[in-house]
mmCIF file of C-alpha atoms in Angstrom:
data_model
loop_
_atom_site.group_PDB
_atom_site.id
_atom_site.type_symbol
_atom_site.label_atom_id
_atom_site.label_comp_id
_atom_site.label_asym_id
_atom_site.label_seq_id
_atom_site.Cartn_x
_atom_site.Cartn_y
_atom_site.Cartn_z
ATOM 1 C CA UNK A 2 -27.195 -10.914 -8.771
ATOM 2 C CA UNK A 3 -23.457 -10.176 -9.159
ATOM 3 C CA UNK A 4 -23.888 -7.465 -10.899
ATOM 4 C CA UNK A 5 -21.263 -4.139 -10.740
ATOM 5 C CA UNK A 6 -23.211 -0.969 -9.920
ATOM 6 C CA UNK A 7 -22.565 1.937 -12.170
ATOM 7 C CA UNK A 8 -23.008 5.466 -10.833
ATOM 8 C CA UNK A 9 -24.655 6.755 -13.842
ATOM 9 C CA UNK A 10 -27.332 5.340 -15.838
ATOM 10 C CA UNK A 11 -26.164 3.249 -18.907
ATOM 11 C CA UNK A 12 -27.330 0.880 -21.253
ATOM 12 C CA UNK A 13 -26.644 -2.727 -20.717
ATOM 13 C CA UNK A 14 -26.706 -4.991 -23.447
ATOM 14 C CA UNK A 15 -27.475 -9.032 -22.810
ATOM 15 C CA UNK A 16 -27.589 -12.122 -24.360
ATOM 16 C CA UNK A 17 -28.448 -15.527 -22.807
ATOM 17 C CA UNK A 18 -26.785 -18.440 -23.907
ATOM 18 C CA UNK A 19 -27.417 -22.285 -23.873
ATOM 19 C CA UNK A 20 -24.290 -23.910 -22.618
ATOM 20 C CA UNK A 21 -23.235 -27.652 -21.808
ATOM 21 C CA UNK A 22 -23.457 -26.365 -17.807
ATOM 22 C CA UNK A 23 -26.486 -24.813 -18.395
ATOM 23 C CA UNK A 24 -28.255 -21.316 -19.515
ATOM 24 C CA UNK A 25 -25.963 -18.299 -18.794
ATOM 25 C CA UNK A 26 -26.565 -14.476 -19.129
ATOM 26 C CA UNK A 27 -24.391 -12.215 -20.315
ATOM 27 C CA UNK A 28 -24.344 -8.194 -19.721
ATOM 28 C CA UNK A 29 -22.305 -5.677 -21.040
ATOM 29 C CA UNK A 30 -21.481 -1.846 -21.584
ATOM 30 C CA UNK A 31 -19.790 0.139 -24.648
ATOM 31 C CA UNK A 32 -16.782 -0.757 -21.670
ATOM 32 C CA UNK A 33 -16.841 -4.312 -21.714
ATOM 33 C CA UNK A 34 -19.021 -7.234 -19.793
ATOM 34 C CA UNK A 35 -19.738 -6.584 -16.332
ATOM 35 C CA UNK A 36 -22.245 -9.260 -15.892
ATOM 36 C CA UNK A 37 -22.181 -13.081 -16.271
ATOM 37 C CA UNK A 38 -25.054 -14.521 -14.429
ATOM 38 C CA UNK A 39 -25.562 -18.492 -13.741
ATOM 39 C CA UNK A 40 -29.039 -18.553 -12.107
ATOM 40 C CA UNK A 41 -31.036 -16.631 -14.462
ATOM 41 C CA UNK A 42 -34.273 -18.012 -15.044
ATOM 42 C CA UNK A 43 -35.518 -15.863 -17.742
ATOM 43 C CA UNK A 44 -34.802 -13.186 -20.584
ATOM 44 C CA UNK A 45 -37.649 -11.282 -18.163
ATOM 45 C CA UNK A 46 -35.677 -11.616 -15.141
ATOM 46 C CA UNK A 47 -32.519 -10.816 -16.161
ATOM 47 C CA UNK A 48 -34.106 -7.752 -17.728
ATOM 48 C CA UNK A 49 -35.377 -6.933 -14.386
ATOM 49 C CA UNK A 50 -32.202 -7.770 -12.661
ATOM 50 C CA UNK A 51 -30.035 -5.346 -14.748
ATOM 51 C CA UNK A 52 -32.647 -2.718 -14.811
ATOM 52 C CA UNK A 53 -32.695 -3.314 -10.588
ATOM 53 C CA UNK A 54 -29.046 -2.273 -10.986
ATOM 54 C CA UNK A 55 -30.121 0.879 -12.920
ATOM 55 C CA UNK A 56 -28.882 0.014 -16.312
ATOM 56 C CA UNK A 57 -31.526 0.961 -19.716
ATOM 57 C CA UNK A 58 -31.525 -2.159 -20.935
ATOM 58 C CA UNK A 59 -31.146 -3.471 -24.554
ATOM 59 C CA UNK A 60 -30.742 -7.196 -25.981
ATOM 60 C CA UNK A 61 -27.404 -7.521 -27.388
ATOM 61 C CA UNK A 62 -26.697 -6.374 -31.039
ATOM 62 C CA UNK A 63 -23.665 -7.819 -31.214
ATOM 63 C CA UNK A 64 -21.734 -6.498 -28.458
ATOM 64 C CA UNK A 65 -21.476 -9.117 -26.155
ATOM 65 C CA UNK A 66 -21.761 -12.082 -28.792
ATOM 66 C CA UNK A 67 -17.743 -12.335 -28.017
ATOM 67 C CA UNK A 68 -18.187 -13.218 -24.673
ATOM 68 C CA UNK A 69 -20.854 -15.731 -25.279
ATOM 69 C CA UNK A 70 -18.519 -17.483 -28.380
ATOM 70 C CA UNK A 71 -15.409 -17.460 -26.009
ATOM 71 C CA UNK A 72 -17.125 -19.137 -23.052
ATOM 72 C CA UNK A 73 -18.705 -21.794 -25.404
ATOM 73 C CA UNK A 74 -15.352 -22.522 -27.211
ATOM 74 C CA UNK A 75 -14.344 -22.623 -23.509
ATOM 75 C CA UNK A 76 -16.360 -24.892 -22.502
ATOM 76 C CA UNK A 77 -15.970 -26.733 -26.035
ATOM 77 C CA UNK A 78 -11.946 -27.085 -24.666
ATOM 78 C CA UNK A 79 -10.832 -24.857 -27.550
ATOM 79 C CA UNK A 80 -10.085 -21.528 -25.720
ATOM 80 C CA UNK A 81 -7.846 -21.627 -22.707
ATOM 81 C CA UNK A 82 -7.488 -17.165 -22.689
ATOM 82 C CA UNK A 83 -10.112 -14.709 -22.458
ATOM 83 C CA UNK A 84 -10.046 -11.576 -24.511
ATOM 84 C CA UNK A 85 -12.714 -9.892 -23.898
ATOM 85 C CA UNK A 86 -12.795 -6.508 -22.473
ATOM 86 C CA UNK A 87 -14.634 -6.334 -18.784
ATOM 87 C CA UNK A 88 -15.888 -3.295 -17.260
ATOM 88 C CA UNK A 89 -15.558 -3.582 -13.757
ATOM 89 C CA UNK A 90 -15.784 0.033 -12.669
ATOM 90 C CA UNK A 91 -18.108 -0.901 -9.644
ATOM 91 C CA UNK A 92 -15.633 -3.232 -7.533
ATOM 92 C CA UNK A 93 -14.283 -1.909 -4.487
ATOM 93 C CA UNK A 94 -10.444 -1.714 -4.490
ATOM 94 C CA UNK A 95 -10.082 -4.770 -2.382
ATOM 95 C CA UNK A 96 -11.804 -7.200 -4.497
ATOM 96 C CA UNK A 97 -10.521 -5.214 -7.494
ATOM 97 C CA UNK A 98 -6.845 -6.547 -6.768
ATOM 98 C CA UNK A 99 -8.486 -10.032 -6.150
ATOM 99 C CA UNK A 100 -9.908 -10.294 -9.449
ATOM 100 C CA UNK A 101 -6.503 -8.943 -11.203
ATOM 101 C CA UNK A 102 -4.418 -11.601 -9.760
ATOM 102 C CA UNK A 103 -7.338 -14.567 -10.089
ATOM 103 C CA UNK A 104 -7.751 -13.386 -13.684
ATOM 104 C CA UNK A 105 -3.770 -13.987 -14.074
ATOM 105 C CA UNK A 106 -4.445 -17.993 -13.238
ATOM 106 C CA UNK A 107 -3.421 -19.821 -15.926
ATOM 107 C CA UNK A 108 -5.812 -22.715 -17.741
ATOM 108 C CA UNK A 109 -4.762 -26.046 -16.060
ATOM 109 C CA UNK A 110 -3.359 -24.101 -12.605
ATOM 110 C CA UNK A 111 -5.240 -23.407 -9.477
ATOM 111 C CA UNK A 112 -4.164 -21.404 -7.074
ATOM 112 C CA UNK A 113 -4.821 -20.884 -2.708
ATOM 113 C CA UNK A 114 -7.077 -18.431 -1.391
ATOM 114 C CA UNK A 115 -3.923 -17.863 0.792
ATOM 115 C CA UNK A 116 -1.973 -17.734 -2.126
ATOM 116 C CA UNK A 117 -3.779 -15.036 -3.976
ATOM 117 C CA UNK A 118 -4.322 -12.993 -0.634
ATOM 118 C CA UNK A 119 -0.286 -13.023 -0.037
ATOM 119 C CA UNK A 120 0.255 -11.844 -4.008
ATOM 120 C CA UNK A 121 -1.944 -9.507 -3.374
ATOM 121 C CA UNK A 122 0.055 -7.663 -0.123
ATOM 122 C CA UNK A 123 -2.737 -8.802 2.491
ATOM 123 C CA UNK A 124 -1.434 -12.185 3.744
ATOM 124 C CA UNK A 125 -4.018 -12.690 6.670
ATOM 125 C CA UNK A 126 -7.031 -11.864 4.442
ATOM 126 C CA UNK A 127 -7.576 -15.582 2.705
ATOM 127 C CA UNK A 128 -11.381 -15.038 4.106
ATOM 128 C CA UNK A 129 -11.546 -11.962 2.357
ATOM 129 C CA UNK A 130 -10.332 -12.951 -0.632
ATOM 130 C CA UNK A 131 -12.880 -15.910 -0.700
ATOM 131 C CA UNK A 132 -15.615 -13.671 0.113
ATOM 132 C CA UNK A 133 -14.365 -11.143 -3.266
ATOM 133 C CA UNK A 134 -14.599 -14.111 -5.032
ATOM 134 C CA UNK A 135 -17.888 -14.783 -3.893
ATOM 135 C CA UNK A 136 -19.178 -11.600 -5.509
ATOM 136 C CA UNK A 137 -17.125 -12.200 -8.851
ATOM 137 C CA UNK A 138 -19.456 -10.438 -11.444
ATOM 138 C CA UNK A 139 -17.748 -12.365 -14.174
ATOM 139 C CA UNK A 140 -16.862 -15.767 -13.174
ATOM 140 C CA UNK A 141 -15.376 -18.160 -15.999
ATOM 141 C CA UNK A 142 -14.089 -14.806 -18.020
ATOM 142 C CA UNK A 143 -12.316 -14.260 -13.997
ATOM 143 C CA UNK A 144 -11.806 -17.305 -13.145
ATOM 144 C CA UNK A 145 -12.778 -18.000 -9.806
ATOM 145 C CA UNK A 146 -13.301 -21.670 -10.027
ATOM 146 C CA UNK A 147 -9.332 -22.249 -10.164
ATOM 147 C CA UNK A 148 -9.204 -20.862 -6.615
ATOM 148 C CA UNK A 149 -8.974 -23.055 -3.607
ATOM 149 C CA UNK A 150 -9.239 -23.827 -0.361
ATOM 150 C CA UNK A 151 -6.001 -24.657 1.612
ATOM 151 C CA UNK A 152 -4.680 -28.644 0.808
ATOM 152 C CA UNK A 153 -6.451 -28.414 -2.922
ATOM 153 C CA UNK A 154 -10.249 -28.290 -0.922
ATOM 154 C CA UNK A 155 -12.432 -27.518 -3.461
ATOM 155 C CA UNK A 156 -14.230 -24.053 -1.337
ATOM 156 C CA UNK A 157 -17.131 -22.415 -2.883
ATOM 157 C CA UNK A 158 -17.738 -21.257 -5.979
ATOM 158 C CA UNK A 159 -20.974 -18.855 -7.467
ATOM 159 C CA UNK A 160 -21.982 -21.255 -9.598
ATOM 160 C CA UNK A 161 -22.423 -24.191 -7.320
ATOM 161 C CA UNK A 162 -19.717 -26.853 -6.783
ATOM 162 C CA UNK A 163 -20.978 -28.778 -9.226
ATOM 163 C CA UNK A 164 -20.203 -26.400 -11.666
ATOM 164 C CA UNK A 165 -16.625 -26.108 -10.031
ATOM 165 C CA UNK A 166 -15.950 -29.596 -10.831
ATOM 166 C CA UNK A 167 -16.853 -29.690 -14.116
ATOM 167 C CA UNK A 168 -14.834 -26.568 -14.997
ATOM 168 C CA UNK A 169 -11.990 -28.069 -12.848
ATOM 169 C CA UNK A 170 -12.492 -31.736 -14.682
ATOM 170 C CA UNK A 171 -12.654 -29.748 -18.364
ATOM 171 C CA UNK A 172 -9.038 -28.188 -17.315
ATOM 172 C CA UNK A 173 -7.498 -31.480 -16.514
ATOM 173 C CA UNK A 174 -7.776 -31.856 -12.813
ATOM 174 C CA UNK A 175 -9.284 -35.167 -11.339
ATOM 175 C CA UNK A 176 -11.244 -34.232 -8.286
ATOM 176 C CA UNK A 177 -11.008 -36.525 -5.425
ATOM 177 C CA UNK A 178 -13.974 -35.935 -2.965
ATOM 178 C CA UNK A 179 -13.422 -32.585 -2.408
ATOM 179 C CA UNK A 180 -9.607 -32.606 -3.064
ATOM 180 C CA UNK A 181 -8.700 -31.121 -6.733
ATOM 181 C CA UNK A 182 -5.860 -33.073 -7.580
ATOM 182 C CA UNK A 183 -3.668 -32.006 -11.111
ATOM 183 C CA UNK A 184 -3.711 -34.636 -13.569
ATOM 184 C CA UNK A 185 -0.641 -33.284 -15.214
#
């Protein structure tokens, strides 16, 4: 699980939601959502997941219903911004300034792993900054998937690739083998 680990024990709230790319969960703290989780099989599992983390866990009373509205109208192609407040007090420093300057990637743009590592002051670390992105807690809300390789190669993605292309395709880029090619 991608999930941030807190030093002291707090309650998580979740929420699992049916999308068009399939079920995701969604965890959150009084800080914002630290969690959104593509594999989860289960309200039990994820349950067990964030309580493996060391979170008291709650289901969601309304807390992290934002999240789950924005990805949806996301994924609907009616929200192009995220607004909702993350809590990502866990991530080292390294993969802190990763996710700052992916989360600045604008609907419609991708942007090199190369690219994000130079922005970022550590021009040789393009491997690094894939493998931060590997270990995105909150991909879509960060989005991760408008990150790749060098040439417009797709790279990897948490999700699957699959699930890279779509969220590639639903932001206007036509995806040639594994070449993402702008439409615009």
């Amino acid at each position: 699980m991608n999930a941030v680990r807190h030093r002291h024990q707090q309650i998580a709230r979740f929420s699992l939601i049916n999308t068009p790319v399939g079920r995701i969960g969604l965890a959150g703290t009084d800080q914002g959502i630290f969690n959104v989780n593509f594999t989860v099989t289960s309200q039990d599992r994820y349950v067990e997941l964030l309580e493996a983390d060391g979170f008291d866990v709650e289901p969601d009373d309304g807390s992290v219903l934002q999240a789950g509205e924005e990805i949806l109208a996301y994924l609907a192609g009616t929200v192009k911004r995220f607004t909702v407040k993350l809590d990502l007090r866990g991530v080292p420093t390294f993969s802190s300034a990763v996710l700052r300057a992916t989360r600045q990637i604008p609907f419609g743009a991708t942007c090199s792993y190369g690219s994000i590592a130079a922005g970022i002051g550590a021009p040789r670390s393009s491997r690094a900054v894939g493998n931060a992105l590997g270990r995105n807690p909150v991909p879509i809300l960060i989005p991760c998937h408008r990150v790749v390789a060098a040439g417009g190669k797709l790279g990897g993605f948490t999700g699957g690739l699959a699930m890279k292309r779509a969220l590639l395709s639903l932001e206007g880029h036509a995806i040639d083998g594994t070449v993402v090619r702008p439409t615009v």
